[in-house]
Amino acid sequence: MSFSNDVRGEICSSVNDKDRRFACLYGMLLFCRTLTRQHICFQSESRISAELFCSLFSAVFHKKLSIEEHVRKNGVVLCSCDTDSETAEAVFQKYHLADDARAIDSEIIATNSLGVFTAGVFLACGSVNDPNKEYHLEFACPEEKLAEQLATLLGDIGVTAKTVLRRGQNIVYIKGSESIEDTLTFIGASQCTLELMNTKIYKDIRNKANRIANCDAANIDKVVKAAMKQIDDIKLIDKAVGLDTLSEELREVAQIRIENIDMSLQEIGENLSEPISRSGVNHRFQKLAKMADEIRRVGGCNEK
């Protein structure tokens, strides 16, 4: 089941009392595919949404509607609920709908039913992406004015929503996990909000682990390159003048490095006859590097 259907399922389970049914149905009607005095058609790819529309319609108008299924060329099943002209006229009268253009009536959606109305809008034309892939929620609105009003409504609850015309459809979309969380909670899908938050936490932890792993890999590569450089210096010194010409402290650190390419500076310091700090070991390798650079400068590499 998709995340959008999870949201729809949770919304449907919360629409029960009379006022909530009335406000939710208003959102579904206002944002449905066809809304005229002669014909109303609610369409959705979600069977859940279509069944709730019929249930709410029966509760509010005492009229039973049927669901017809149409299979599109891409295999997606489209559920349709249609009314006759007499029923459509009753809807227009009860919700005080205008003939010329659709518009949200603020008197119908009082503060206590605003969230339920928006839930109905989501059931009619909303979708939300799988949070594992992308944070994106949108409403495909049937008219430009409705899209603008919906964006304003969402802004009133602190959610930043933008509008765009895509393939002839007026889209209201929301980006960002926090804004989507606020929207889902507002429309009554709090469990889905928690699921999204858990997904975000998991993704953050996974990304942090990847960054640490990448950093560790880079550090290992850096250590290996440094060790190879030290070994090259030591071999050059050994070939040119012999390691036995070095002081005891330099000879000991050189010998440990030759035998342990993967050992860190701190580990080398801990394995010396007289343990020293990492910086102390680094200082000794700098002396060896300086000697090797001097040999390279003068071009001297005499046999022992």
Short mmCIF file of C-alpha atoms in Angstrom, two decimals, residues 230 265 277-287:
data_model
loop_
_atom_site.label_atom_id
_atom_site.label_comp_id
_atom_site.label_asym_id
_atom_site.label_seq_id
_atom_site.Cartn_x
_atom_site.Cartn_y
_atom_site.Cartn_z
CA GLN A 230 57.70 7.23 5.21
CA LEU A 265 51.56 7.06 14.60
CA SER A 277 53.16 10.60 22.02
CA ARG A 278 51.81 10.71 18.49
CA SER A 279 53.31 14.15 17.95
CA GLY A 280 56.69 12.81 19.14
CA VAL A 281 56.56 10.01 16.56
CA ASN A 282 55.54 12.49 13.86
CA HIS A 283 58.51 14.69 14.80
CA ARG A 284 60.91 11.75 14.29
CA PHE A 285 59.41 10.95 10.87
CA GLN A 286 59.85 14.59 9.92
CA LYS A 287 63.55 14.26 10.71
#
